């Protein structure tokens, strides 16, 4: 018996030395996941990060979350994607800043055997959504907010707030990434189709969600349009900038309606005070969590995720901001 134990121990030691130990399987090892975001400065992305990290802890995975300093830095983000592929992680999550610029990189990830699941914003994959999946050179799918529908909901609320008539200004945060395009177009197309009494001014853009630029745009519009009834801002930075313009113009709360997007400490304070009418919230933590969940399940179990995972959205104002369904999706 003693001799047998010694023999087993010796063989085990030999296996360690010679590298012939049984390899750790994907089901046992801690998975390494690279998440390349569209940015890191806005609190929205910090909420996505937290959702991803919390989910990763539950599933024996580690997340490395990174994004460029500004959401206009497509080239920098592509460099980050290249670097992530070079690390040969178990999986990659990717939020596309551009439309087609990342496609060769995503194809390279597929060739390297690295599964990719997109989040928040998808690249314009050849063939669209039907081409997403395990056989795609683009990605398995995308966890996202239906930005067109969210923009339409914002239009419905704006029309209600302004009494279905008057001038309304749209201030977008991007003309190049699909999320920004869809949030603006969802609002604009809904207004044109359903609310004929509302006049849409020419849309303006504060690229990257620059709050100071948004403030300049809204301040100029208030001067040029004394009868302006509403402003729609397509992200947190734009919404905050519009609020600053209202303060600078010393507008009475509610004189011009303001609907924003996402949350954040300042925007939530503006809504509670009545300076801002309301906003559309996504589920940023849900976006992060669902992305990690999809990737881990695919790597460990080959469970193919849905092409599209819609994480939902809501309109909120000072009346329902504390509702658990809403509050759980807000961040400071």
PDB file of C-alpha atoms in Angstrom, residues 29-297:
ATOM      1  CA  UNK A  29     -10.782  27.537 -15.433  1.00  0.00           C
ATOM      2  CA  UNK A  30     -11.402  31.223 -14.876  1.00  0.00           C
ATOM      3  CA  UNK A  31     -12.288  32.670 -18.278  1.00  0.00           C
ATOM      4  CA  UNK A  32     -10.607  35.863 -19.478  1.00  0.00           C
ATOM      5  CA  UNK A  33     -12.933  38.254 -21.269  1.00  0.00           C
ATOM      6  CA  UNK A  34     -11.895  41.510 -22.946  1.00  0.00           C
ATOM      7  CA  UNK A  35     -14.656  44.137 -23.185  1.00  0.00           C
ATOM      8  CA  UNK A  36     -13.973  47.045 -25.548  1.00  0.00           C
ATOM      9  CA  UNK A  37     -16.451  49.822 -24.875  1.00  0.00           C
ATOM     10  CA  UNK A  38     -17.246  53.031 -26.746  1.00  0.00           C
ATOM     11  CA  UNK A  39     -15.922  55.083 -23.829  1.00  0.00           C
ATOM     12  CA  UNK A  40     -15.175  55.169 -20.128  1.00  0.00           C
ATOM     13  CA  UNK A  41     -15.827  58.745 -19.001  1.00  0.00           C
ATOM     14  CA  UNK A  42     -19.638  58.761 -18.929  1.00  0.00           C
ATOM     15  CA  UNK A  43     -21.205  57.075 -15.929  1.00  0.00           C
ATOM     16  CA  UNK A  44     -23.278  54.976 -18.321  1.00  0.00           C
ATOM     17  CA  UNK A  45     -20.180  52.994 -19.273  1.00  0.00           C
ATOM     18  CA  UNK A  46     -19.196  52.597 -15.644  1.00  0.00           C
ATOM     19  CA  UNK A  47     -22.622  51.049 -15.037  1.00  0.00           C
ATOM     20  CA  UNK A  48     -22.126  48.681 -17.992  1.00  0.00           C
ATOM     21  CA  UNK A  49     -18.749  47.767 -16.519  1.00  0.00           C
ATOM     22  CA  UNK A  50     -20.229  47.059 -13.091  1.00  0.00           C
ATOM     23  CA  UNK A  51     -22.935  44.848 -14.588  1.00  0.00           C
ATOM     24  CA  UNK A  52     -20.300  42.915 -16.518  1.00  0.00           C
ATOM     25  CA  UNK A  53     -17.983  42.506 -13.536  1.00  0.00           C
ATOM     26  CA  UNK A  54     -20.787  41.417 -11.206  1.00  0.00           C
ATOM     27  CA  UNK A  55     -21.929  38.774 -13.689  1.00  0.00           C
ATOM     28  CA  UNK A  56     -18.363  37.616 -14.291  1.00  0.00           C
ATOM     29  CA  UNK A  57     -17.862  36.946 -10.575  1.00  0.00           C
ATOM     30  CA  UNK A  58     -20.923  34.701 -10.586  1.00  0.00           C
ATOM     31  CA  UNK A  59     -19.606  32.665 -13.523  1.00  0.00           C
ATOM     32  CA  UNK A  60     -15.894  32.247 -12.685  1.00  0.00           C
ATOM     33  CA  UNK A  61     -14.725  34.777 -15.235  1.00  0.00           C
ATOM     34  CA  UNK A  62     -12.580  37.906 -15.226  1.00  0.00           C
ATOM     35  CA  UNK A  63     -13.412  40.993 -17.229  1.00  0.00           C
ATOM     36  CA  UNK A  64     -10.966  43.595 -18.525  1.00  0.00           C
ATOM     37  CA  UNK A  65     -13.064  46.636 -19.478  1.00  0.00           C
ATOM     38  CA  UNK A  66     -11.548  49.396 -21.591  1.00  0.00           C
ATOM     39  CA  UNK A  67     -12.660  52.197 -23.892  1.00  0.00           C
ATOM     40  CA  UNK A  68     -11.297  55.379 -25.506  1.00  0.00           C
ATOM     41  CA  UNK A  69     -11.332  58.723 -23.698  1.00  0.00           C
ATOM     42  CA  UNK A  70     -13.950  60.106 -26.092  1.00  0.00           C
ATOM     43  CA  UNK A  71     -16.667  58.461 -28.169  1.00  0.00           C
ATOM     44  CA  UNK A  72     -15.326  60.139 -31.302  1.00  0.00           C
ATOM     45  CA  UNK A  73     -12.020  58.205 -31.163  1.00  0.00           C
ATOM     46  CA  UNK A  74     -12.795  55.368 -33.566  1.00  0.00           C
ATOM     47  CA  UNK A  75      -9.152  54.780 -34.515  1.00  0.00           C
ATOM     48  CA  UNK A  76      -8.129  54.486 -30.857  1.00  0.00           C
ATOM     49  CA  UNK A  77     -10.896  51.997 -30.217  1.00  0.00           C
ATOM     50  CA  UNK A  78      -9.803  49.902 -33.206  1.00  0.00           C
ATOM     51  CA  UNK A  79      -6.288  49.808 -31.736  1.00  0.00           C
ATOM     52  CA  UNK A  80      -7.808  48.517 -28.496  1.00  0.00           C
ATOM     53  CA  UNK A  81      -9.664  45.817 -30.425  1.00  0.00           C
ATOM     54  CA  UNK A  82      -6.423  44.772 -32.153  1.00  0.00           C
ATOM     55  CA  UNK A  83      -4.656  44.604 -28.780  1.00  0.00           C
ATOM     56  CA  UNK A  84      -7.472  42.532 -27.282  1.00  0.00           C
ATOM     57  CA  UNK A  85      -7.280  39.995 -30.121  1.00  0.00           C
ATOM     58  CA  UNK A  86      -3.498  39.767 -29.683  1.00  0.00           C
ATOM     59  CA  UNK A  87      -3.999  38.780 -26.034  1.00  0.00           C
ATOM     60  CA  UNK A  88      -5.917  35.679 -27.189  1.00  0.00           C
ATOM     61  CA  UNK A  89      -8.598  35.877 -24.488  1.00  0.00           C
ATOM     62  CA  UNK A  90     -11.366  33.325 -24.132  1.00  0.00           C
ATOM     63  CA  UNK A  91     -13.883  35.831 -25.517  1.00  0.00           C
ATOM     64  CA  UNK A  92     -14.363  39.468 -26.521  1.00  0.00           C
ATOM     65  CA  UNK A  93     -17.273  41.849 -26.002  1.00  0.00           C
ATOM     66  CA  UNK A  94     -17.324  44.834 -28.367  1.00  0.00           C
ATOM     67  CA  UNK A  95     -19.392  48.030 -28.594  1.00  0.00           C
ATOM     68  CA  UNK A  96     -18.892  49.495 -32.073  1.00  0.00           C
ATOM     69  CA  UNK A  97     -18.135  53.192 -32.420  1.00  0.00           C
ATOM     70  CA  UNK A  98     -18.182  53.126 -36.209  1.00  0.00           C
ATOM     71  CA  UNK A  99     -20.338  51.184 -38.634  1.00  0.00           C
ATOM     72  CA  UNK A 100     -18.027  49.096 -40.846  1.00  0.00           C
ATOM     73  CA  UNK A 101     -14.507  50.055 -39.705  1.00  0.00           C
ATOM     74  CA  UNK A 102     -14.230  47.144 -37.265  1.00  0.00           C
ATOM     75  CA  UNK A 103     -15.322  44.380 -39.657  1.00  0.00           C
ATOM     76  CA  UNK A 104     -11.788  43.248 -40.666  1.00  0.00           C
ATOM     77  CA  UNK A 105     -10.841  43.124 -36.966  1.00  0.00           C
ATOM     78  CA  UNK A 106     -13.886  41.044 -36.074  1.00  0.00           C
ATOM     79  CA  UNK A 107     -13.078  38.677 -38.925  1.00  0.00           C
ATOM     80  CA  UNK A 108      -9.540  38.341 -37.505  1.00  0.00           C
ATOM     81  CA  UNK A 109     -10.980  37.449 -34.097  1.00  0.00           C
ATOM     82  CA  UNK A 110     -13.101  34.740 -35.718  1.00  0.00           C
ATOM     83  CA  UNK A 111     -10.049  33.367 -37.534  1.00  0.00           C
ATOM     84  CA  UNK A 112      -8.194  33.253 -34.210  1.00  0.00           C
ATOM     85  CA  UNK A 113     -11.004  31.243 -32.650  1.00  0.00           C
ATOM     86  CA  UNK A 114     -12.092  34.044 -30.303  1.00  0.00           C
ATOM     87  CA  UNK A 115     -15.877  34.366 -29.949  1.00  0.00           C
ATOM     88  CA  UNK A 116     -17.216  37.935 -30.034  1.00  0.00           C
ATOM     89  CA  UNK A 117     -20.522  39.238 -28.715  1.00  0.00           C
ATOM     90  CA  UNK A 118     -21.332  42.892 -29.289  1.00  0.00           C
ATOM     91  CA  UNK A 119     -23.001  45.178 -26.783  1.00  0.00           C
ATOM     92  CA  UNK A 120     -24.856  48.505 -26.884  1.00  0.00           C
ATOM     93  CA  UNK A 121     -24.071  49.126 -30.558  1.00  0.00           C
ATOM     94  CA  UNK A 122     -23.437  46.587 -33.300  1.00  0.00           C
ATOM     95  CA  UNK A 123     -21.158  47.024 -36.251  1.00  0.00           C
ATOM     96  CA  UNK A 124     -22.897  46.966 -39.633  1.00  0.00           C
ATOM     97  CA  UNK A 125     -22.222  43.302 -40.296  1.00  0.00           C
ATOM     98  CA  UNK A 126     -22.571  42.136 -43.882  1.00  0.00           C
ATOM     99  CA  UNK A 127     -26.094  40.840 -44.329  1.00  0.00           C
ATOM    100  CA  UNK A 128     -27.305  42.403 -41.072  1.00  0.00           C
ATOM    101  CA  UNK A 129     -28.741  40.531 -38.112  1.00  0.00           C
ATOM    102  CA  UNK A 130     -29.382  37.220 -39.947  1.00  0.00           C
ATOM    103  CA  UNK A 131     -25.617  36.959 -40.484  1.00  0.00           C
ATOM    104  CA  UNK A 132     -24.927  37.099 -36.751  1.00  0.00           C
ATOM    105  CA  UNK A 133     -24.229  33.755 -35.098  1.00  0.00           C
ATOM    106  CA  UNK A 134     -21.531  31.070 -34.760  1.00  0.00           C
ATOM    107  CA  UNK A 135     -20.890  30.981 -38.517  1.00  0.00           C
ATOM    108  CA  UNK A 136     -20.638  34.763 -38.825  1.00  0.00           C
ATOM    109  CA  UNK A 137     -17.325  36.540 -39.442  1.00  0.00           C
ATOM    110  CA  UNK A 138     -18.774  39.433 -37.431  1.00  0.00           C
ATOM    111  CA  UNK A 139     -20.150  38.296 -34.046  1.00  0.00           C
ATOM    112  CA  UNK A 140     -22.452  35.880 -32.255  1.00  0.00           C
ATOM    113  CA  UNK A 141     -24.983  38.629 -31.600  1.00  0.00           C
ATOM    114  CA  UNK A 142     -25.582  41.869 -29.705  1.00  0.00           C
ATOM    115  CA  UNK A 143     -27.021  42.876 -26.303  1.00  0.00           C
ATOM    116  CA  UNK A 144     -28.562  46.240 -26.932  1.00  0.00           C
ATOM    117  CA  UNK A 145     -31.301  48.786 -26.419  1.00  0.00           C
ATOM    118  CA  UNK A 146     -33.702  49.215 -29.326  1.00  0.00           C
ATOM    119  CA  UNK A 147     -32.636  52.815 -29.851  1.00  0.00           C
ATOM    120  CA  UNK A 148     -35.133  53.529 -32.621  1.00  0.00           C
ATOM    121  CA  UNK A 149     -38.040  52.473 -30.416  1.00  0.00           C
ATOM    122  CA  UNK A 150     -36.573  54.382 -27.468  1.00  0.00           C
ATOM    123  CA  UNK A 151     -36.366  57.528 -29.600  1.00  0.00           C
ATOM    124  CA  UNK A 152     -39.974  57.005 -30.637  1.00  0.00           C
ATOM    125  CA  UNK A 153     -41.044  56.771 -26.983  1.00  0.00           C
ATOM    126  CA  UNK A 154     -39.251  60.058 -26.287  1.00  0.00           C
ATOM    127  CA  UNK A 155     -41.192  61.638 -29.167  1.00  0.00           C
ATOM    128  CA  UNK A 156     -44.516  60.417 -27.755  1.00  0.00           C
ATOM    129  CA  UNK A 157     -43.736  61.972 -24.386  1.00  0.00           C
ATOM    130  CA  UNK A 158     -42.485  65.225 -25.919  1.00  0.00           C
ATOM    131  CA  UNK A 159     -45.655  65.570 -27.984  1.00  0.00           C
ATOM    132  CA  UNK A 160     -47.738  65.048 -24.854  1.00  0.00           C
ATOM    133  CA  UNK A 161     -45.722  67.586 -22.859  1.00  0.00           C
ATOM    134  CA  UNK A 162     -45.916  70.337 -25.501  1.00  0.00           C
ATOM    135  CA  UNK A 163     -49.583  69.729 -26.332  1.00  0.00           C
ATOM    136  CA  UNK A 164     -48.879  68.356 -29.832  1.00  0.00           C
ATOM    137  CA  UNK A 165     -47.790  71.717 -31.225  1.00  0.00           C
ATOM    138  CA  UNK A 166     -44.803  74.072 -31.399  1.00  0.00           C
ATOM    139  CA  UNK A 167     -41.111  74.003 -32.247  1.00  0.00           C
ATOM    140  CA  UNK A 168     -38.861  71.203 -31.007  1.00  0.00           C
ATOM    141  CA  UNK A 169     -35.081  70.884 -31.314  1.00  0.00           C
ATOM    142  CA  UNK A 170     -33.191  67.587 -31.489  1.00  0.00           C
ATOM    143  CA  UNK A 171     -29.592  67.674 -30.224  1.00  0.00           C
ATOM    144  CA  UNK A 172     -27.785  64.452 -31.095  1.00  0.00           C
ATOM    145  CA  UNK A 173     -24.534  63.081 -29.723  1.00  0.00           C
ATOM    146  CA  UNK A 174     -23.270  61.280 -32.829  1.00  0.00           C
ATOM    147  CA  UNK A 175     -23.742  61.148 -36.581  1.00  0.00           C
ATOM    148  CA  UNK A 176     -21.380  58.190 -36.968  1.00  0.00           C
ATOM    149  CA  UNK A 177     -22.331  55.479 -34.461  1.00  0.00           C
ATOM    150  CA  UNK A 178     -25.552  53.585 -34.975  1.00  0.00           C
ATOM    151  CA  UNK A 179     -26.927  54.185 -31.490  1.00  0.00           C
ATOM    152  CA  UNK A 180     -26.726  57.961 -31.882  1.00  0.00           C
ATOM    153  CA  UNK A 181     -28.231  57.782 -35.360  1.00  0.00           C
ATOM    154  CA  UNK A 182     -31.113  55.558 -34.234  1.00  0.00           C
ATOM    155  CA  UNK A 183     -31.988  57.589 -31.136  1.00  0.00           C
ATOM    156  CA  UNK A 184     -32.276  60.741 -33.229  1.00  0.00           C
ATOM    157  CA  UNK A 185     -34.054  59.155 -36.195  1.00  0.00           C
ATOM    158  CA  UNK A 186     -36.480  57.249 -33.970  1.00  0.00           C
ATOM    159  CA  UNK A 187     -37.599  60.568 -32.480  1.00  0.00           C
ATOM    160  CA  UNK A 188     -37.624  62.504 -35.754  1.00  0.00           C
ATOM    161  CA  UNK A 189     -39.485  59.889 -37.786  1.00  0.00           C
ATOM    162  CA  UNK A 190     -42.114  59.386 -35.074  1.00  0.00           C
ATOM    163  CA  UNK A 191     -42.738  63.126 -34.896  1.00  0.00           C
ATOM    164  CA  UNK A 192     -43.068  63.459 -38.670  1.00  0.00           C
ATOM    165  CA  UNK A 193     -45.392  60.473 -38.932  1.00  0.00           C
ATOM    166  CA  UNK A 194     -47.698  61.110 -35.996  1.00  0.00           C
ATOM    167  CA  UNK A 195     -47.494  64.675 -34.697  1.00  0.00           C
ATOM    168  CA  UNK A 196     -48.193  67.048 -37.578  1.00  0.00           C
ATOM    169  CA  UNK A 197     -48.630  70.062 -35.292  1.00  0.00           C
ATOM    170  CA  UNK A 198     -45.005  69.935 -34.172  1.00  0.00           C
ATOM    171  CA  UNK A 199     -42.292  71.696 -36.161  1.00  0.00           C
ATOM    172  CA  UNK A 200     -38.871  70.073 -35.954  1.00  0.00           C
ATOM    173  CA  UNK A 201     -35.948  72.465 -36.210  1.00  0.00           C
ATOM    174  CA  UNK A 202     -32.855  71.316 -38.082  1.00  0.00           C
ATOM    175  CA  UNK A 203     -31.134  68.724 -35.878  1.00  0.00           C
ATOM    176  CA  UNK A 204     -27.867  69.830 -34.276  1.00  0.00           C
ATOM    177  CA  UNK A 205     -25.015  67.644 -32.992  1.00  0.00           C
ATOM    178  CA  UNK A 206     -22.669  67.826 -30.039  1.00  0.00           C
ATOM    179  CA  UNK A 207     -20.338  65.039 -31.144  1.00  0.00           C
ATOM    180  CA  UNK A 208     -19.360  62.600 -28.433  1.00  0.00           C
ATOM    181  CA  UNK A 209     -21.981  64.031 -26.093  1.00  0.00           C
ATOM    182  CA  UNK A 210     -19.943  67.180 -25.403  1.00  0.00           C
ATOM    183  CA  UNK A 211     -21.941  69.031 -22.721  1.00  0.00           C
ATOM    184  CA  UNK A 212     -20.357  72.427 -23.451  1.00  0.00           C
ATOM    185  CA  UNK A 213     -21.093  72.135 -27.157  1.00  0.00           C
ATOM    186  CA  UNK A 214     -24.680  71.098 -26.390  1.00  0.00           C
ATOM    187  CA  UNK A 215     -25.038  74.106 -24.110  1.00  0.00           C
ATOM    188  CA  UNK A 216     -23.851  76.405 -26.919  1.00  0.00           C
ATOM    189  CA  UNK A 217     -26.281  74.835 -29.388  1.00  0.00           C
ATOM    190  CA  UNK A 218     -29.303  75.095 -27.099  1.00  0.00           C
ATOM    191  CA  UNK A 219     -28.414  78.628 -25.954  1.00  0.00           C
ATOM    192  CA  UNK A 220     -28.233  79.775 -29.594  1.00  0.00           C
ATOM    193  CA  UNK A 221     -31.528  78.078 -30.393  1.00  0.00           C
ATOM    194  CA  UNK A 222     -33.270  79.740 -27.448  1.00  0.00           C
ATOM    195  CA  UNK A 223     -32.129  83.136 -28.750  1.00  0.00           C
ATOM    196  CA  UNK A 224     -33.133  82.392 -32.354  1.00  0.00           C
ATOM    197  CA  UNK A 225     -36.459  80.752 -31.444  1.00  0.00           C
ATOM    198  CA  UNK A 226     -38.270  82.614 -28.684  1.00  0.00           C
ATOM    199  CA  UNK A 227     -41.187  80.235 -29.136  1.00  0.00           C
ATOM    200  CA  UNK A 228     -39.146  77.034 -28.711  1.00  0.00           C
ATOM    201  CA  UNK A 229     -41.266  74.462 -26.870  1.00  0.00           C
ATOM    202  CA  UNK A 230     -39.007  71.447 -26.437  1.00  0.00           C
ATOM    203  CA  UNK A 231     -35.495  70.006 -26.629  1.00  0.00           C
ATOM    204  CA  UNK A 232     -34.583  66.338 -26.972  1.00  0.00           C
ATOM    205  CA  UNK A 233     -31.018  65.313 -26.087  1.00  0.00           C
ATOM    206  CA  UNK A 234     -29.845  61.882 -27.179  1.00  0.00           C
ATOM    207  CA  UNK A 235     -27.395  61.146 -24.363  1.00  0.00           C
ATOM    208  CA  UNK A 236     -26.377  62.135 -20.850  1.00  0.00           C
ATOM    209  CA  UNK A 237     -23.791  64.748 -21.842  1.00  0.00           C
ATOM    210  CA  UNK A 238     -26.130  66.470 -24.292  1.00  0.00           C
ATOM    211  CA  UNK A 239     -28.963  66.494 -21.756  1.00  0.00           C
ATOM    212  CA  UNK A 240     -26.750  68.056 -19.089  1.00  0.00           C
ATOM    213  CA  UNK A 241     -25.553  70.704 -21.548  1.00  0.00           C
ATOM    214  CA  UNK A 242     -29.138  71.563 -22.498  1.00  0.00           C
ATOM    215  CA  UNK A 243     -29.992  71.939 -18.806  1.00  0.00           C
ATOM    216  CA  UNK A 244     -27.057  74.315 -18.360  1.00  0.00           C
ATOM    217  CA  UNK A 245     -28.397  76.415 -21.259  1.00  0.00           C
ATOM    218  CA  UNK A 246     -31.794  76.574 -19.548  1.00  0.00           C
ATOM    219  CA  UNK A 247     -30.147  77.756 -16.331  1.00  0.00           C
ATOM    220  CA  UNK A 248     -28.074  80.380 -18.145  1.00  0.00           C
ATOM    221  CA  UNK A 249     -31.205  81.699 -19.868  1.00  0.00           C
ATOM    222  CA  UNK A 250     -32.980  81.753 -16.472  1.00  0.00           C
ATOM    223  CA  UNK A 251     -35.932  79.876 -17.878  1.00  0.00           C
ATOM    224  CA  UNK A 252     -38.779  79.059 -15.539  1.00  0.00           C
ATOM    225  CA  UNK A 253     -38.957  75.301 -14.936  1.00  0.00           C
ATOM    226  CA  UNK A 254     -41.175  73.722 -17.571  1.00  0.00           C
ATOM    227  CA  UNK A 255     -41.185  76.767 -19.880  1.00  0.00           C
ATOM    228  CA  UNK A 256     -39.294  74.676 -22.422  1.00  0.00           C
ATOM    229  CA  UNK A 257     -39.599  70.903 -22.085  1.00  0.00           C
ATOM    230  CA  UNK A 258     -36.401  68.861 -21.987  1.00  0.00           C
ATOM    231  CA  UNK A 259     -36.259  65.102 -22.495  1.00  0.00           C
ATOM    232  CA  UNK A 260     -32.874  63.451 -22.196  1.00  0.00           C
ATOM    233  CA  UNK A 261     -31.345  60.004 -22.298  1.00  0.00           C
ATOM    234  CA  UNK A 262     -29.745  57.763 -19.640  1.00  0.00           C
ATOM    235  CA  UNK A 263     -29.294  59.051 -16.096  1.00  0.00           C
ATOM    236  CA  UNK A 264     -26.241  60.248 -14.106  1.00  0.00           C
ATOM    237  CA  UNK A 265     -26.155  62.379 -10.961  1.00  0.00           C
ATOM    238  CA  UNK A 266     -26.626  65.776 -12.628  1.00  0.00           C
ATOM    239  CA  UNK A 267     -29.388  64.711 -14.995  1.00  0.00           C
ATOM    240  CA  UNK A 268     -31.305  63.002 -12.198  1.00  0.00           C
ATOM    241  CA  UNK A 269     -30.978  66.148 -10.051  1.00  0.00           C
ATOM    242  CA  UNK A 270     -32.310  68.240 -12.947  1.00  0.00           C
ATOM    243  CA  UNK A 271     -35.326  65.955 -13.274  1.00  0.00           C
ATOM    244  CA  UNK A 272     -36.051  66.022  -9.551  1.00  0.00           C
ATOM    245  CA  UNK A 273     -35.849  69.827  -9.480  1.00  0.00           C
ATOM    246  CA  UNK A 274     -38.156  70.219 -12.479  1.00  0.00           C
ATOM    247  CA  UNK A 275     -35.509  71.819 -14.725  1.00  0.00           C
ATOM    248  CA  UNK A 276     -35.683  68.750 -16.978  1.00  0.00           C
ATOM    249  CA  UNK A 277     -38.982  67.062 -17.807  1.00  0.00           C
ATOM    250  CA  UNK A 278     -37.740  63.478 -18.011  1.00  0.00           C
ATOM    251  CA  UNK A 279     -35.458  61.008 -19.767  1.00  0.00           C
ATOM    252  CA  UNK A 280     -35.255  57.592 -21.345  1.00  0.00           C
ATOM    253  CA  UNK A 281     -33.274  55.091 -19.322  1.00  0.00           C
ATOM    254  CA  UNK A 282     -31.690  51.952 -20.650  1.00  0.00           C
ATOM    255  CA  UNK A 283     -30.492  49.061 -18.524  1.00  0.00           C
ATOM    256  CA  UNK A 284     -26.715  49.598 -18.604  1.00  0.00           C
ATOM    257  CA  UNK A 285     -25.946  47.010 -15.941  1.00  0.00           C
ATOM    258  CA  UNK A 286     -28.178  44.574 -17.821  1.00  0.00           C
ATOM    259  CA  UNK A 287     -26.245  45.215 -21.039  1.00  0.00           C
ATOM    260  CA  UNK A 288     -22.968  44.366 -19.310  1.00  0.00           C
ATOM    261  CA  UNK A 289     -24.373  41.333 -17.512  1.00  0.00           C
ATOM    262  CA  UNK A 290     -26.088  39.840 -20.567  1.00  0.00           C
ATOM    263  CA  UNK A 291     -22.946  40.242 -22.678  1.00  0.00           C
ATOM    264  CA  UNK A 292     -20.805  38.350 -20.175  1.00  0.00           C
ATOM    265  CA  UNK A 293     -23.496  35.717 -19.645  1.00  0.00           C
ATOM    266  CA  UNK A 294     -23.778  35.078 -23.399  1.00  0.00           C
ATOM    267  CA  UNK A 295     -20.019  34.746 -23.844  1.00  0.00           C
ATOM    268  CA  UNK A 296     -19.390  32.514 -20.831  1.00  0.00           C
ATOM    269  CA  UNK A 297     -22.232  30.167 -21.708  1.00  0.00           C
TER     270      UNK A 297
END
